[in-house]
Coordinates of C-alpha atoms in Angstrom, one line a residue:
K1 CA 85.5 114.5 11.9
Q2 CA 84.4 118.0 14.2
W3 CA 82.2 119.7 12.0
Y4 CA 80.5 116.9 10.8
Q5 CA 79.1 116.5 14.6
R6 CA 78.8 119.7 15.3
R7 CA 76.1 119.8 12.2
V8 CA 75.4 117.0 12.5
A9 CA 73.8 118.9 16.3
I10 CA 72.4 121.6 15.1
T11 CA 70.2 119.4 12.4
A12 CA 66.0 120.8 12.9
G13 CA 63.3 119.1 14.5
G14 CA 61.5 116.7 12.2
T15 CA 64.7 115.1 10.9
Y16 CA 67.3 112.3 11.9
Q17 CA 71.5 110.6 11.3
I18 CA 72.4 107.7 13.4
E19 CA 75.5 108.0 11.5
L20 CA 78.4 110.6 12.4
G21 CA 79.8 112.6 9.9
R22 CA 77.5 112.5 7.7
R23 CA 76.6 115.6 5.8
F24 CA 72.7 115.6 5.6
C25 CA 69.9 114.3 8.0
Y26 CA 67.0 112.5 6.7
T27 CA 63.0 113.6 6.9
C28 CA 61.1 111.4 9.4
P29 CA 58.3 109.5 7.3
R30 CA 54.7 109.1 7.8
G31 CA 53.5 108.1 11.1
T32 CA 56.3 109.8 13.1
Y33 CA 57.9 112.6 15.0
Q34 CA 60.6 114.5 16.0
P35 CA 60.3 117.4 18.2
Q36 CA 63.9 117.6 19.4
T37 CA 67.4 118.9 17.3
G38 CA 70.3 116.3 16.7
A39 CA 68.0 113.9 17.1
K40 CA 69.5 110.0 16.3
I41 CA 65.8 108.3 15.6
C42 CA 62.3 109.1 14.4
Q43 CA 59.6 109.1 17.1
K44 CA 56.1 106.5 16.2
C45 CA 53.0 108.6 16.8
A46 CA 51.1 106.8 20.3
K47 CA 48.2 104.9 19.8
G48 CA 46.0 107.4 19.1
Y49 CA 47.3 109.9 16.5
Y50 CA 48.9 110.1 13.2
R51 CA 50.3 111.9 11.4
E52 CA 50.1 111.8 7.3
T53 CA 53.0 113.8 6.2
D54 CA 57.0 113.9 6.1
G55 CA 58.5 116.0 8.8
G56 CA 56.8 116.2 11.4
L57 CA 57.5 117.6 14.9
S58 CA 54.0 115.5 16.4
C59 CA 51.5 114.3 16.1
R60 CA 47.2 114.2 15.7
K61 CA 45.1 113.6 18.0
C62 CA 42.2 111.1 17.3
P63 CA 38.7 112.5 17.2
D64 CA 37.1 112.3 20.9
K65 CA 36.5 108.6 21.8
M66 CA 38.4 107.3 18.6
T67 CA 41.4 105.6 18.6
T68 CA 44.0 103.4 16.2
D69 CA 44.8 99.8 16.0
S70 CA 48.7 100.2 16.5
Q71 CA 51.5 103.1 16.9
G72 CA 52.8 104.9 13.7
S73 CA 49.8 105.4 12.0
I74 CA 49.5 107.8 8.9
S75 CA 46.2 109.0 8.4
S76 CA 43.2 110.2 10.2
S77 CA 41.3 107.3 8.8
E78 CA 42.6 104.8 10.9
C79 CA 40.9 106.5 13.6
H80 CA 38.0 104.6 14.9
F81 CA 35.8 104.7 17.7
T82 CA 36.1 103.2 21.3
S83 CA 32.6 103.7 22.3
C84 CA 29.5 105.4 20.2
D85 CA 27.2 107.8 21.8
P86 CA 23.4 107.4 22.2
G87 CA 22.3 109.0 19.5
S88 CA 24.2 106.8 17.1
K89 CA 24.4 103.1 16.2
V90 CA 27.4 101.0 16.3
V91 CA 28.4 99.2 12.9
I92 CA 31.3 97.2 13.0
V93 CA 34.2 97.6 9.5
N94 CA 37.1 95.6 9.1
G95 CA 36.8 94.7 12.2
R96 CA 36.7 98.2 14.0
V97 CA 34.1 100.4 16.1
T98 CA 32.5 103.0 13.0
C99 CA 29.3 105.1 15.0
V100 CA 26.8 106.5 12.5
A101 CA 24.2 108.4 13.2
C102 CA 20.5 107.6 14.1
P103 CA 18.8 108.4 10.2
L104 CA 16.1 110.6 10.2
G105 CA 12.4 108.9 11.9
T106 CA 14.6 106.8 14.3
Y107 CA 16.4 107.5 18.0
Q108 CA 18.6 105.6 19.8
N109 CA 19.2 106.7 23.6
K110 CA 21.3 104.5 25.0
Q111 CA 25.8 103.9 24.2
N112 CA 26.8 101.4 21.8
Q113 CA 23.4 99.9 20.5
T114 CA 23.9 97.8 17.0
S115 CA 20.9 99.5 16.0
C116 CA 18.5 102.6 15.7
T117 CA 14.2 102.8 16.8
S118 CA 12.2 103.6 15.0
C119 CA 9.7 107.1 16.3
P120 CA 6.9 104.7 17.2
Y121 CA 2.9 106.2 16.2
D122 CA 2.2 109.7 16.5
T123 CA 6.0 110.6 17.7
Y124 CA 8.3 111.9 15.1
Q125 CA 11.9 113.3 14.3
D126 CA 13.5 115.3 12.5
T127 CA 16.9 115.7 12.4
E128 CA 19.7 113.5 13.0
S129 CA 21.8 111.9 15.3
S130 CA 18.5 112.2 18.3
V131 CA 17.7 111.1 21.1
S132 CA 14.5 110.8 21.2
C133 CA 11.1 111.1 19.4
V134 CA 8.9 114.6 19.2
Q135 CA 5.6 114.1 20.2
C136 CA 2.6 115.0 17.8
P137 CA 0.5 117.5 18.9
E138 CA -2.7 117.2 21.0
N139 CA -4.9 114.6 18.7
S140 CA -2.8 114.5 15.7
I141 CA -1.3 111.1 14.2
T142 CA 0.9 109.8 12.5
Y143 CA 0.2 106.8 10.0
T144 CA 3.1 105.4 9.7
D145 CA 5.7 104.4 12.4
K146 CA 9.4 106.0 11.9
A147 CA 7.5 109.9 10.7
T148 CA 9.8 112.4 10.0
D149 CA 8.5 115.6 10.2
L150 CA 5.9 117.7 12.1
Q151 CA 3.0 117.9 8.3
D152 CA 3.9 113.7 9.2
C153 CA 0.6 113.8 12.3
E154 CA -2.5 114.8 10.6
G155 CA -4.9 116.2 13.0
P156 CA -6.8 119.5 13.0
E157 CA -5.2 123.0 12.8
I158 CA -6.1 125.6 12.4
T159 CA -4.1 129.2 12.1
I160 CA -5.6 132.4 12.6
A161 CA -4.1 135.9 13.3
T162 CA -5.4 139.3 15.4
G163 CA -4.6 141.6 11.7
K164 CA -5.9 141.3 8.6
S165 CA -3.3 138.5 6.3
F166 CA -2.8 136.9 8.9
S167 CA -0.5 140.5 11.0
G168 CA -0.8 141.2 14.4
S169 CA -0.6 137.8 16.8
T170 CA -0.9 134.5 15.0
S171 CA -1.4 131.3 16.7
V172 CA -1.5 127.7 15.5
I173 CA -4.2 125.8 17.0
Y174 CA -3.7 122.2 16.5
D175 CA -6.4 121.1 19.3
K176 CA -5.4 122.3 22.7
R177 CA -9.2 122.7 25.5
T178 CA -7.9 126.2 26.3
Q179 CA -7.5 127.3 23.5
L180 CA -10.3 126.1 22.2
A181 CA -13.1 126.7 24.1
S182 CA -12.0 130.4 25.1
N183 CA -14.2 133.9 24.7
L184 CA -12.0 135.3 21.3
R185 CA -15.0 137.5 20.3
G186 CA -13.6 140.1 18.7
K187 CA -10.1 139.0 18.1
I188 CA -9.9 137.0 15.1
S189 CA -9.4 139.1 11.7
S190 CA -8.2 136.5 9.7
F191 CA -7.2 133.0 9.7
K192 CA -7.0 129.6 7.2
V193 CA -7.9 126.2 7.8
N194 CA -5.3 123.5 7.2
R195 CA -5.9 120.2 8.5
G196 CA -10.0 118.9 8.8
D197 CA -13.0 120.4 9.4
W198 CA -13.5 123.2 11.7
Y199 CA -16.8 124.3 13.7
I200 CA -17.1 128.4 14.9
F201 CA -18.7 129.4 17.8
S202 CA -21.2 132.0 18.2
G203 CA -21.2 131.2 21.6
T204 CA -18.4 130.2 24.5
R205 CA -17.6 126.3 25.3
Y206 CA -19.4 125.4 21.8
G207 CA -22.3 127.2 22.5
G208 CA -25.2 129.1 20.5
S209 CA -25.4 128.8 16.5
K210 CA -22.2 127.2 14.7
I211 CA -20.3 127.7 10.9
R212 CA -18.8 124.4 9.8
L213 CA -15.4 125.6 7.8
N214 CA -14.1 123.1 5.6
E215 CA -10.5 122.5 5.0
G216 CA -8.5 124.9 3.2
T217 CA -11.1 127.7 4.2
T218 CA -9.2 130.8 4.0
R219 CA -10.2 134.1 5.1
T220 CA -7.7 137.2 5.3
D221 CA -10.6 139.8 6.2
V222 CA -13.2 138.5 7.7
T223 CA -15.1 142.0 7.6
D224 CA -15.0 141.7 4.1
S225 CA -18.1 140.7 3.1
R226 CA -17.1 140.8 -0.7
Q227 CA -14.2 137.8 0.1
Y228 CA -15.8 134.6 -1.8
P229 CA -16.7 132.4 -1.8
K230 CA -18.6 134.4 1.6
I231 CA -19.4 132.8 4.1
S232 CA -23.5 133.4 6.3
G233 CA -22.6 135.0 9.3
L234 CA -18.9 134.9 9.1
G235 CA -16.6 137.9 11.0
R236 CA -15.1 139.2 14.1
G237 CA -17.8 139.0 16.2
S238 CA -18.6 134.9 15.3
F239 CA -15.8 134.0 17.1
Y240 CA -16.6 133.1 20.4
S241 CA -14.7 129.9 20.7
I242 CA -13.8 126.4 17.9
R243 CA -13.5 122.7 17.8
P244 CA -12.6 120.9 15.2
V245 CA -15.2 118.5 13.6
V246 CA -13.9 115.2 14.6
T247 CA -16.9 112.4 13.3
N248 CA -16.2 111.3 9.8
V249 CA -13.6 114.0 9.1
M250 CA -10.6 112.6 11.9
C251 CA -11.8 109.5 12.9
Y252 CA -15.0 107.3 11.4
N253 CA -17.7 105.4 13.3
E254 CA -19.5 102.2 12.1
K255 CA -18.1 101.5 9.0
G256 CA -16.9 104.7 7.8
L257 CA -19.6 104.7 5.4
Y258 CA -19.9 108.2 5.6
Y259 CA -16.0 109.5 5.9
T260 CA -15.4 112.5 4.7
G261 CA -12.0 113.5 5.8
Y262 CA -9.1 113.9 3.9
R263 CA -6.6 111.0 4.3
S264 CA -5.7 110.6 0.5
K265 CA -3.0 107.6 1.3
T266 CA -2.7 103.9 1.8
Q267 CA -1.6 102.8 5.2
K268 CA 1.2 102.1 3.5
G269 CA 1.7 106.0 2.8
V270 CA 1.1 105.0 -1.8
V271 CA -1.3 108.5 -2.6
C272 CA -4.7 107.5 -3.7
Q273 CA -5.6 107.3 -7.1
N274 CA -8.7 109.9 -8.2
W275 CA -12.0 108.2 -8.1
R276 CA -12.4 109.5 -11.2
S277 CA -9.5 108.4 -12.9
S278 CA -8.9 105.3 -15.6
Y279 CA -4.7 105.7 -14.2
P280 CA -2.8 103.2 -13.1
H281 CA -5.7 101.1 -12.3
S282 CA -9.0 100.6 -14.7
N283 CA -12.4 99.5 -14.5
T284 CA -12.1 101.7 -11.5
N285 CA -15.2 104.1 -11.7
T286 CA -18.1 101.9 -10.7
Y287 CA -19.2 103.9 -7.7
S288 CA -21.0 107.1 -7.3
G289 CA -22.6 108.2 -3.8
E290 CA -21.4 108.8 -0.3
G291 CA -18.8 111.4 -0.4
I292 CA -16.9 110.1 -4.6
G293 CA -16.2 112.5 -6.9
N294 CA -13.4 114.3 -8.3
H295 CA -10.4 113.7 -5.6
N296 CA -8.6 111.2 -4.0
Y297 CA -9.5 111.0 -0.6
C298 CA -10.4 107.6 1.3
R299 CA -13.9 106.5 1.1
N300 CA -16.0 103.6 1.3
P301 CA -18.4 103.6 -1.2
D302 CA -18.9 99.7 -0.8
N303 CA -19.7 99.9 3.3
D304 CA -16.3 98.0 3.8
P305 CA -16.5 96.1 7.4
N306 CA -12.8 97.5 7.4
G307 CA -13.1 100.6 6.8
P308 CA -12.1 103.9 4.3
W309 CA -10.2 102.6 1.7
C310 CA -8.9 104.0 -2.2
Y311 CA -7.5 102.8 -5.4
T312 CA -3.7 102.8 -5.3
T313 CA -1.2 105.1 -7.0
D314 CA 0.6 101.8 -7.3
R315 CA 0.7 100.0 -10.4
N316 CA 1.2 96.3 -8.8
R317 CA -1.2 97.2 -5.4
K318 CA -4.6 98.0 -7.2
W319 CA -6.4 99.1 -3.8
D320 CA -6.0 99.3 0.6
Y321 CA -7.2 100.2 3.2
C322 CA -5.9 103.7 4.9
G323 CA -5.6 103.0 7.9
V324 CA -8.5 105.7 9.3
P325 CA -8.7 105.2 13.0
K326 CA -12.2 104.3 14.4
C327 CA -14.2 107.5 16.3
K328 CA -14.8 106.5 20.0
W329 CA -16.2 109.8 20.6
N330 CA -20.1 110.0 19.3
V331 CA -19.2 105.9 20.2
D332 CA -18.1 105.6 23.2
C333 CA -19.9 109.5 24.7
Y334 CA -21.8 111.9 22.7
T335 CA -20.8 115.4 21.3
E336 CA -23.8 118.6 21.3
R337 CA -27.0 117.2 21.4
G338 CA -26.1 113.6 20.9
E339 CA -26.8 113.5 17.2
L340 CA -24.1 112.3 15.6
Y341 CA -24.0 109.3 18.2
R342 CA -23.7 105.9 17.0
G343 CA -23.2 104.1 20.0
D344 CA -24.7 100.5 20.9
R345 CA -26.0 101.6 24.4
T346 CA -29.5 99.8 24.5
K347 CA -31.0 100.9 27.9
T348 CA -32.3 104.0 29.0
A349 CA -30.0 105.8 32.3
G350 CA -29.7 103.4 35.0
N351 CA -30.5 100.4 33.2
S352 CA -34.1 100.7 33.9
Y353 CA -35.1 99.8 30.7
N354 CA -34.6 98.3 27.2
C355 CA -34.9 100.6 24.2
N356 CA -37.0 99.0 21.0
D357 CA -36.5 98.8 17.3
W358 CA -36.6 102.3 15.6
Y359 CA -38.7 100.7 13.1
S360 CA -41.5 98.8 15.4
N361 CA -44.3 100.7 16.1
W362 CA -45.1 98.1 18.9
P363 CA -45.6 99.2 21.6
H364 CA -45.1 103.2 20.7
P365 CA -46.4 104.5 17.8
H366 CA -44.2 107.4 16.2
G367 CA -42.7 108.8 13.4
Y368 CA -39.0 107.9 13.2
D369 CA -38.9 105.1 11.0
D370 CA -38.1 106.6 7.7
D371 CA -35.1 105.8 5.9
S372 CA -34.0 109.7 5.6
N373 CA -33.7 108.9 9.3
I374 CA -30.8 106.7 9.0
K375 CA -27.4 108.9 7.7
R376 CA -28.9 111.7 9.4
Y377 CA -29.2 110.7 12.9
G378 CA -28.4 106.8 12.6
V379 CA -31.7 105.6 12.9
G380 CA -32.6 102.0 11.6
H381 CA -33.2 98.2 12.2
H382 CA -32.0 98.1 15.8
R383 CA -32.4 99.1 19.6
F384 CA -29.2 101.5 20.4
C385 CA -30.2 105.3 21.4
R386 CA -30.1 107.9 19.3
N387 CA -31.7 111.5 19.0
P388 CA -33.6 111.9 15.8
S389 CA -35.1 115.5 18.1
P390 CA -31.9 117.5 18.8
G391 CA -34.3 119.9 18.0
D392 CA -36.3 119.2 21.3
D393 CA -33.8 117.2 23.0
N394 CA -29.9 117.4 23.8
R395 CA -28.7 113.8 24.8
P396 CA -29.5 109.9 23.3
W397 CA -33.0 108.6 24.0
C398 CA -34.7 105.9 23.3
F399 CA -38.3 104.4 23.1
T400 CA -38.8 101.3 25.5
T401 CA -40.4 98.3 25.5
Y402 CA -42.4 98.5 28.1
F403 CA -46.1 99.8 27.9
W404 CA -46.7 102.0 30.3
K405 CA -43.6 103.9 29.6
R406 CA -42.9 105.4 26.3
W407 CA -39.2 107.0 26.2
S408 CA -36.5 108.0 28.3
Y409 CA -32.7 109.5 27.4
C410 CA -29.9 106.6 28.1
D411 CA -27.1 106.4 29.8
V412 CA -24.8 107.9 27.3
S413 CA -21.9 110.4 29.4
K414 CA -20.8 113.5 27.3
C415 CA -17.8 113.5 25.5
E416 CA -14.6 115.5 27.0
F417 CA -11.3 115.8 26.5
S418 CA -9.9 115.2 30.1
S419 CA -12.0 111.3 30.0
T420 CA -11.7 110.2 26.1
S421 CA -9.8 110.1 23.3
Y422 CA -10.8 110.8 19.5
Y423 CA -9.6 107.7 18.2
T424 CA -9.8 104.4 18.9
R425 CA -6.7 103.0 16.7
T426 CA -5.7 100.0 14.4
H427 CA -2.5 100.7 12.6
N428 CA -2.4 98.1 10.8
P429 CA -5.5 96.9 9.4
K430 CA -5.8 93.8 6.5
G431 CA -4.8 95.1 3.1
G432 CA -7.0 94.7 0.5

């Protein structure tokens, strides 16, 4: 009897024996443990702990902020959250709290919330479990909420480098006033227009002559005249200042008849069908003229009052609007010398005189009532201020209805980054 008792007394931890004189010990089962020797019973794992194998000396603790429903848990799967951190949402499964990471394009900045919030327009989030969204670069927009990548932000973008083939110091410029207006002369050896169209000016602060570069234009050596297609006058000495082309590229004015931007998806993100294609929708080859060609960019060939649209690659929807924003520049204000101004101002500076219809020759005869000036300068059967003479005048003007005053400048301000945004946002126009 003494031999058996001594035998029990020297048994290892993780076992037990409740009867004296036995020649063997029982192994502590899962969900229990025993760190001491010679024990008569095993201890249940405490709440918030578990043991998955037999013969344990201890139990494992559930991850931080997790617990179990009771003592004696046998698996890590019994651990569940007691609360959820920001960046996640609460989901109740079988009566237990489960924390699910907020997916891409969403965020949550509070604890214990049952949902994640979609990133609003003009922001994005490219990582899970986020507590906020990232603002798109200046003057870039998204066409939907819940954007998941920087590439979802659409706006002017150009890459410039001080060395050939993008060597040296390289910068990606979206649209920052201090970068655009600065003196870049002699500093740019290579560039690529990533998005939109850009002007390069031969003077600082957009002065001098200008060259327009279309989206996709790339030069690995601006000093090499052999690069095709050659851009007349382009070289290191051309880059005094740069600025994106806004009107009818990044946004549209009037109804968008002259929009030539690069948006190629509908407002719901469906890829547009090529204007020259008959698949998946036939009988679409009826349009020509303004901007229509072998591409799938949004256009408005029928002057639809809701702006640019396209045929879609969705078999179940023939066409839809593209959600291109309306311009504020050259509508609420004017750029350069005002030749692109399409606002509705009808009085001269100080409200001194009423503007006359451009197609009226009374009381002042003139030669601007020509159809060729409609697209180029925006004149027409209306009384809005325009500038069909940018070579002589530096801002919008009009002929007056007063016999003793032939013409006068209009009280339209010049567009400035600090005072006027590019766009008027209308995210969800009525679909077709």
